[in-house]
Tab-separated table of N, CA and C and ligand atoms in Angstrom:
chain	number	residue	atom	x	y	z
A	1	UNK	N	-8.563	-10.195	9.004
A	1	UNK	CA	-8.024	-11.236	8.141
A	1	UNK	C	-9.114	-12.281	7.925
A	2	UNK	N	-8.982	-12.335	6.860
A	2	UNK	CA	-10.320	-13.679	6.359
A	2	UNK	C	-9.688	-14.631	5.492
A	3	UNK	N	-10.726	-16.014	5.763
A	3	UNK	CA	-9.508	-17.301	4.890
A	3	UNK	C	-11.099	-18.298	3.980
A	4	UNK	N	-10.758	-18.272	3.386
A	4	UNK	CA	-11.749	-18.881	2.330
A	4	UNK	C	-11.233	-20.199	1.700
A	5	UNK	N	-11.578	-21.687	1.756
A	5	UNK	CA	-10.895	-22.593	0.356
A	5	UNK	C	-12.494	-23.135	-0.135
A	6	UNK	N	-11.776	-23.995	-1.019
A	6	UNK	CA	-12.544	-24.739	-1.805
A	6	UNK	C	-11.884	-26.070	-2.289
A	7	UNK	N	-12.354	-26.400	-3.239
A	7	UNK	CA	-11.523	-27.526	-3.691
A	7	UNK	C	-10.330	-27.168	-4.526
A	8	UNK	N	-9.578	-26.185	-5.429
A	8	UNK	CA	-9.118	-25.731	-6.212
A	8	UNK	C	-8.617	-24.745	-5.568
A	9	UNK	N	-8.587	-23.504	-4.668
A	9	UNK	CA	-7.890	-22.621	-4.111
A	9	UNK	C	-7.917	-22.143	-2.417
A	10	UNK	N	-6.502	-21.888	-1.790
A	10	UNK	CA	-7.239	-21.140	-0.485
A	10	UNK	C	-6.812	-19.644	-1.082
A	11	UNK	N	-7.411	-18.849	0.015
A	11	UNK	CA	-7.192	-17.476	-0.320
A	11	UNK	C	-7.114	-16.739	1.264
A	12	UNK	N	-6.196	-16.253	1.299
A	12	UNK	CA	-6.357	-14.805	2.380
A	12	UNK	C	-6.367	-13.484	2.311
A	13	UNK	N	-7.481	-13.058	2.968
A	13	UNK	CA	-7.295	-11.230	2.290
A	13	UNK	C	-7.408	-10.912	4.008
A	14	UNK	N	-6.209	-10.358	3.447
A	14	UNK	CA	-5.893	-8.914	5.114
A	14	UNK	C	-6.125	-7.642	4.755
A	15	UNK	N	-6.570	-6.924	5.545
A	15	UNK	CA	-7.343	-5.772	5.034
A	15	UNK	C	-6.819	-5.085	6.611
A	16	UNK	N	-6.564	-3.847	6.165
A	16	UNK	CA	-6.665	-2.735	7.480
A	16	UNK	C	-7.272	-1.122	7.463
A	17	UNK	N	-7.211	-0.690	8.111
A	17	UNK	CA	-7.750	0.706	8.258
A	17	UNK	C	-7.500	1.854	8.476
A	18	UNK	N	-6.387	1.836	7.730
A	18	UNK	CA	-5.505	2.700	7.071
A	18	UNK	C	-5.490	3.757	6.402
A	19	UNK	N	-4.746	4.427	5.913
A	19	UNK	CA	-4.667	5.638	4.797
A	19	UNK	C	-4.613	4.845	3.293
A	20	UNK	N	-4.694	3.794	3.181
A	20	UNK	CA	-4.426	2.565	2.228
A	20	UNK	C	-3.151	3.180	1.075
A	21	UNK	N	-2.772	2.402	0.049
A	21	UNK	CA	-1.705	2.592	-0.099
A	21	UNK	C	-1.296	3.590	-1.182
A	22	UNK	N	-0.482	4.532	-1.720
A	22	UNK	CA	-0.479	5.249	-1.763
A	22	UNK	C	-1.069	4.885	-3.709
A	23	UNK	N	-1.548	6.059	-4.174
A	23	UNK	CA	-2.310	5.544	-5.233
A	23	UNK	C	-1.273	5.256	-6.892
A	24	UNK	N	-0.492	6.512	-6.687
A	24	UNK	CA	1.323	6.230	-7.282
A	24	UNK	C	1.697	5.245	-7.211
A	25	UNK	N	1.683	4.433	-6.458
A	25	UNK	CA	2.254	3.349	-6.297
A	25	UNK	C	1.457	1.371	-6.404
A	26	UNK	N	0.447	2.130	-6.184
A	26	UNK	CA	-0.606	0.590	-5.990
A	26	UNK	C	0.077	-0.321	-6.933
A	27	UNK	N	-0.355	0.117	-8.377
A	27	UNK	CA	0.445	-0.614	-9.393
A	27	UNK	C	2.045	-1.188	-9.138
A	28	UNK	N	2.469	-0.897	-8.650
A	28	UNK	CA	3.974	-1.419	-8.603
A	28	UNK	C	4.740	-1.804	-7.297
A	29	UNK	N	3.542	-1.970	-6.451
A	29	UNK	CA	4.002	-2.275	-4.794
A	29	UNK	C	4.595	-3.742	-5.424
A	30	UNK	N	5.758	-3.923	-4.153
A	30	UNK	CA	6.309	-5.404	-4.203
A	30	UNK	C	7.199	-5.173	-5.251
A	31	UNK	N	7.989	-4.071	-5.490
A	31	UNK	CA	9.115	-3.901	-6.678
A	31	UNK	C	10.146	-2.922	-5.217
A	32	UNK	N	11.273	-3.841	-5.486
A	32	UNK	CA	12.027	-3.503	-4.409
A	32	UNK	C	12.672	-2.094	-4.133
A	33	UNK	N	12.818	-1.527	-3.189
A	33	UNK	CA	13.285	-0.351	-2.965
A	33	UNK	C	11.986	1.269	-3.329
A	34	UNK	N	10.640	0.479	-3.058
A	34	UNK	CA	9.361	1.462	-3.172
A	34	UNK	C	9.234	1.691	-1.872
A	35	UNK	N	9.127	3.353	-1.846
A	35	UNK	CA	8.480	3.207	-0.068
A	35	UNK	C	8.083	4.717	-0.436
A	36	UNK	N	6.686	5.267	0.134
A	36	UNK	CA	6.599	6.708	0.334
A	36	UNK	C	6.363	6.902	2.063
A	37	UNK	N	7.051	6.115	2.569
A	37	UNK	CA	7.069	6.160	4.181
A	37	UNK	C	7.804	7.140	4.423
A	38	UNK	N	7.597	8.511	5.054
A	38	UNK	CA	8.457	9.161	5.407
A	38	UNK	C	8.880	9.332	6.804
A	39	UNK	N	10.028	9.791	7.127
A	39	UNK	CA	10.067	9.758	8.848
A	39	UNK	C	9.362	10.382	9.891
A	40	UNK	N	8.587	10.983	9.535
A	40	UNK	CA	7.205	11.462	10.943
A	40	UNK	C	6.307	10.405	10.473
A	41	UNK	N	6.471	9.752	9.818
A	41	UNK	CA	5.211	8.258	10.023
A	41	UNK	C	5.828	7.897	11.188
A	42	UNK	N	6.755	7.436	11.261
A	42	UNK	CA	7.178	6.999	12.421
A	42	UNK	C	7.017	7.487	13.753
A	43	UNK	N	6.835	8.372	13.871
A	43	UNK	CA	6.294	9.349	15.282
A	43	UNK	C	7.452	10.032	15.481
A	44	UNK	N	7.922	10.770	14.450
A	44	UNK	CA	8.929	11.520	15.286
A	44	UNK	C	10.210	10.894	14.995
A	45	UNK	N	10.318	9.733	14.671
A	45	UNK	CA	11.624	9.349	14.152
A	45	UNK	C	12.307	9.427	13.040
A	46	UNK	N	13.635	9.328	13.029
A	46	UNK	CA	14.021	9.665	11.477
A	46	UNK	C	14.623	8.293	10.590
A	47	UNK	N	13.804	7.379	10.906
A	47	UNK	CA	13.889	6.513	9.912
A	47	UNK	C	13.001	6.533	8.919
A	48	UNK	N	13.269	6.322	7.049
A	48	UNK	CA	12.451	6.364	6.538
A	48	UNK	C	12.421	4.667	6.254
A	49	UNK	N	11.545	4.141	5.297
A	49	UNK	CA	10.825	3.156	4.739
A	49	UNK	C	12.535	2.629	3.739
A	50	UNK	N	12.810	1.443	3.819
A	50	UNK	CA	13.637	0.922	2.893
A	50	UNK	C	13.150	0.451	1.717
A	51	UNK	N	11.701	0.288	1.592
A	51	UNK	CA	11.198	-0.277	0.212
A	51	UNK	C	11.226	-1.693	0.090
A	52	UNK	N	11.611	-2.347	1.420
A	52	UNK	CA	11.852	-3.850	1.263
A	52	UNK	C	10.763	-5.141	1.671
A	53	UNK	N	9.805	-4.040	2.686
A	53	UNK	CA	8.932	-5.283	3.835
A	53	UNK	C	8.208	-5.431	2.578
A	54	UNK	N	7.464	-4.938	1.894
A	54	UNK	CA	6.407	-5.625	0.883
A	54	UNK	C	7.296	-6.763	-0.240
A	55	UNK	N	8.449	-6.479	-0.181
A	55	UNK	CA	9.240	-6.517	-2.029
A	55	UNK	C	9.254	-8.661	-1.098
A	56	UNK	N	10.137	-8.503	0.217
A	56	UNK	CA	10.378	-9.945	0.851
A	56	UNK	C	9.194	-10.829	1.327
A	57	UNK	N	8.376	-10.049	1.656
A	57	UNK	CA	7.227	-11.044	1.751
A	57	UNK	C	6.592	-11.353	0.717
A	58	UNK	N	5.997	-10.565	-0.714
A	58	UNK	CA	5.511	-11.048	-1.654
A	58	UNK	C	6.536	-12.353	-1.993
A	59	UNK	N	7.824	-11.742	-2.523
A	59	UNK	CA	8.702	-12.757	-3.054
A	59	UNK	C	8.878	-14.226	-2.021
A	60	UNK	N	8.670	-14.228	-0.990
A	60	UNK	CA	8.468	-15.185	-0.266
A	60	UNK	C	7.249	-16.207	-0.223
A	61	UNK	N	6.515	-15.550	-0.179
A	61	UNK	CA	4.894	-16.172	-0.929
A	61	UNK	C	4.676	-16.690	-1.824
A	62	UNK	N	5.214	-15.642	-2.886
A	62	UNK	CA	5.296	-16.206	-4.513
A	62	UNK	C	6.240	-17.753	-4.652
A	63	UNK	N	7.130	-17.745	-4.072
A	63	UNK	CA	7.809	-19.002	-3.812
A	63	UNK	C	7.667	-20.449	-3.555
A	64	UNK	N	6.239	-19.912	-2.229
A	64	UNK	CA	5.262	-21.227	-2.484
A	64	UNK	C	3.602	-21.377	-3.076
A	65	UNK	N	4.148	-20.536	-4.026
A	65	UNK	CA	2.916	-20.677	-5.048
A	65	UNK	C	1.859	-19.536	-5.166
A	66	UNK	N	1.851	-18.867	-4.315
A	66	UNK	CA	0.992	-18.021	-3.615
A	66	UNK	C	0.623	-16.904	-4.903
A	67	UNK	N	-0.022	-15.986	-5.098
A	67	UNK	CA	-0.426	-14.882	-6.150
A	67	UNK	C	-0.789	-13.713	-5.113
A	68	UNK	N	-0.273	-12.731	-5.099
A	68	UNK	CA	-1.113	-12.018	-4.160
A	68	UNK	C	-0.782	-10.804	-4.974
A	69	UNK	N	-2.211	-10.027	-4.905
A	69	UNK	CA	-2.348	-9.104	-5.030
A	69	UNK	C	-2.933	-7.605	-4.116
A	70	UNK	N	-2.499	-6.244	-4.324
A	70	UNK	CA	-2.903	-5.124	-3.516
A	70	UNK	C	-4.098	-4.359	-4.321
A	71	UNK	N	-4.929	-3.882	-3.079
A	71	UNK	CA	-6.121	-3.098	-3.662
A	71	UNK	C	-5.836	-2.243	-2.276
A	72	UNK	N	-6.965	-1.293	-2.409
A	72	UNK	CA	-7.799	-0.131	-1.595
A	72	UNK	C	-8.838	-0.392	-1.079
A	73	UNK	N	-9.490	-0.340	-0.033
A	73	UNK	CA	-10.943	-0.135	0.336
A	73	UNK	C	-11.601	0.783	-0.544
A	74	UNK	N	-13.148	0.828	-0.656
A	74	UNK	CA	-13.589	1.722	-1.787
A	74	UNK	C	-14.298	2.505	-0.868
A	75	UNK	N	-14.017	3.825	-1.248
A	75	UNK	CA	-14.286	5.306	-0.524
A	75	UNK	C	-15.780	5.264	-0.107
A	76	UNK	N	-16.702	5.130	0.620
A	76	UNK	CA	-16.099	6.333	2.358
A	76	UNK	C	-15.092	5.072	2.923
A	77	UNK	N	-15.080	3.982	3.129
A	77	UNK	CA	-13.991	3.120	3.904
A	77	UNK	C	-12.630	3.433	3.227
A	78	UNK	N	-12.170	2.924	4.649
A	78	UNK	CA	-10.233	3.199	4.038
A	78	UNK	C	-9.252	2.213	4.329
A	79	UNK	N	-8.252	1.670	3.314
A	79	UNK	CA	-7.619	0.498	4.149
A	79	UNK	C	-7.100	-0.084	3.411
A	80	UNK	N	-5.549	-0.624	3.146
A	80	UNK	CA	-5.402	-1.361	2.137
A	80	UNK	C	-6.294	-2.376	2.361
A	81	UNK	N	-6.068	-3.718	1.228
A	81	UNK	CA	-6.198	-4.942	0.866
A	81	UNK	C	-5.563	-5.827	0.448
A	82	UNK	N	-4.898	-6.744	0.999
A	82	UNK	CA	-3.825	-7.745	0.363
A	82	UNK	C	-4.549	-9.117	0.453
A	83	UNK	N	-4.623	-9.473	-0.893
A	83	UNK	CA	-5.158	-11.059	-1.472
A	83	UNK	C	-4.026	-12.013	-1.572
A	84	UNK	N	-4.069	-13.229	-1.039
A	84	UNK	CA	-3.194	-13.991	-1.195
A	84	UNK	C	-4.098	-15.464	-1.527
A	85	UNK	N	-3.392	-15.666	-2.945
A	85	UNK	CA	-4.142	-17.097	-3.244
A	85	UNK	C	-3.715	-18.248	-3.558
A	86	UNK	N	-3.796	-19.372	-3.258
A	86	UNK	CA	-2.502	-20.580	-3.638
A	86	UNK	C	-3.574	-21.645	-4.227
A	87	UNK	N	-2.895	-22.111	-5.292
A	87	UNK	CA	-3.720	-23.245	-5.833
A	87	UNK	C	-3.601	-24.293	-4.444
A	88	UNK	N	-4.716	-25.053	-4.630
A	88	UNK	CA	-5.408	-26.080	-3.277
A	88	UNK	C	-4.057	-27.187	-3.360
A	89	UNK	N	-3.842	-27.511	-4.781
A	89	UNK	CA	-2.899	-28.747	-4.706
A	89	UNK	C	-1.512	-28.073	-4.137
A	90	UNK	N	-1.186	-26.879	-4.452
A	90	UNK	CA	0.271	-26.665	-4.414
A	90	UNK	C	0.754	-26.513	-2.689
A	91	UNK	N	-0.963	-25.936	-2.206
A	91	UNK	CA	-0.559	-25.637	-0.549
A	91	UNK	C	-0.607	-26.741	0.152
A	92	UNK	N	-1.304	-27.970	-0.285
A	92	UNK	CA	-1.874	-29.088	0.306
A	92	UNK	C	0.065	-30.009	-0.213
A	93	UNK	N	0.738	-29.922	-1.592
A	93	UNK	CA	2.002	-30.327	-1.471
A	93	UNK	C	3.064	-29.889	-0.615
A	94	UNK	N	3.281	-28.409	-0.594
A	94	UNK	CA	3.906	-27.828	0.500
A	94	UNK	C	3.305	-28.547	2.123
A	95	UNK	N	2.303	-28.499	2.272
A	95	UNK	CA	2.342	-28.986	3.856
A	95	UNK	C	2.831	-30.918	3.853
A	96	UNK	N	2.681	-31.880	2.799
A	96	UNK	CA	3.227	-32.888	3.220
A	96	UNK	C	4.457	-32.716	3.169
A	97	UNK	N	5.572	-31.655	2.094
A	97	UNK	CA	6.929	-31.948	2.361
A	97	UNK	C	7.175	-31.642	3.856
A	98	UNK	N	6.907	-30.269	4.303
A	98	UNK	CA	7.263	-30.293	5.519
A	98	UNK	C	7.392	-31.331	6.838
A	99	UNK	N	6.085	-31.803	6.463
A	99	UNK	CA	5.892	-33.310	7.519
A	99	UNK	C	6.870	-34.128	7.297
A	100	UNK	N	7.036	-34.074	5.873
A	100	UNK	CA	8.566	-35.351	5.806
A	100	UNK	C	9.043	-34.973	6.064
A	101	UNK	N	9.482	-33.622	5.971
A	101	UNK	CA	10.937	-33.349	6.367
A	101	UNK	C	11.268	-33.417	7.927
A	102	UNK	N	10.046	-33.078	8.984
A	102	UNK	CA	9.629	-33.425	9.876
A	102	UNK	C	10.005	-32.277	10.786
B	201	ATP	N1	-0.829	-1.394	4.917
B	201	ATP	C1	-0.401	-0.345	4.200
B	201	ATP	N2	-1.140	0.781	4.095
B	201	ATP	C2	-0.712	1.838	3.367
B	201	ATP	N3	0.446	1.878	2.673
B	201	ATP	C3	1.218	0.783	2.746
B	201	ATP	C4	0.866	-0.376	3.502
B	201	ATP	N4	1.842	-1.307	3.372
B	201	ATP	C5	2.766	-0.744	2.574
B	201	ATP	N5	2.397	0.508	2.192
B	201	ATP	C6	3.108	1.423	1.295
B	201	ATP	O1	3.984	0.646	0.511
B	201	ATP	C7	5.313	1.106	0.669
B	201	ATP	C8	6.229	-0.100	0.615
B	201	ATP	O2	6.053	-0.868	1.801
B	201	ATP	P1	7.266	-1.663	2.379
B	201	ATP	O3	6.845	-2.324	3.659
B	201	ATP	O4	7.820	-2.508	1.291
B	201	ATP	O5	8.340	-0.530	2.642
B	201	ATP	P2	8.553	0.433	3.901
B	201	ATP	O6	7.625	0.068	5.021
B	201	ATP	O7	8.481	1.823	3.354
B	201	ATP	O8	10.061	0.083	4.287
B	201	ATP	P3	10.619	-1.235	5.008
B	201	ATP	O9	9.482	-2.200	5.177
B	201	ATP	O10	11.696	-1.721	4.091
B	201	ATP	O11	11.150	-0.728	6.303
B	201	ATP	C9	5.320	1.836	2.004
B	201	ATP	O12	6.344	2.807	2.012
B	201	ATP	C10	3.945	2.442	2.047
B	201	ATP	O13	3.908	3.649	1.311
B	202	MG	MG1	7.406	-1.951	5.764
């Protein structure tokens, strides 16, 4: 995980090392009820993927301003990439409400 600002934006990109995400889908991750998780991802279990962990956290993000977008590592590396970027003023307003609110 890496965190970058400036005067005008912060940004976080989490990155892992992975099978990254499936290429069907890159385009439309964070649209609810997507999942190609099947149940031996799980080790043996028979739960599959509900399509929901990406759809609630984007939409949660997006909420306080946030933009995030998904990529791939570029081949020989492997891994998704998730960018998350918030304008400087909007993250810097979000942290004084909280303080008021206390
Ligand atoms: N870090 C990742 N690497 C590779 N693929 C991913 C990654 N994160 C998500 N995906 C892909 O995106 C799909 C959607 O993810 P999401 O977390 O929304 O659903 P899920 O894990 O399948 O189900 P749920 O989170 O609802 O239990 C996953 O099924 C998987 O195919
Ligand atoms: Mg999930």
């Amino acid at each position: 995980m890496n965190a970058w600002w400036n005067n005008d934006h912060i940004e976080l990109v989490i990155s892992d090392d992975g099978p990254g995400i499936p290429p069907d889908i890159l385009n439309r991750i964070g649209e609810p009820y997507l999942s190609r998780r099947r149940p031996q991802d799980d080790g043996g279990g028979e739960r599959r993927g509900l399509g929901l962990g990406v759809f609630i956290a984007r939409t949660l993000l997006e909420r306080t301003g946030a933009k995030v977008s998904f990529t791939n590592r570029i081949f020989p590396d492997h891994g998704a990439v998730v960018q998350i970027t918030w304008p400087r003023q909007r993250f810097e307003a979000t942290e004084t409400l909280e303080e008021t609110i206390g």
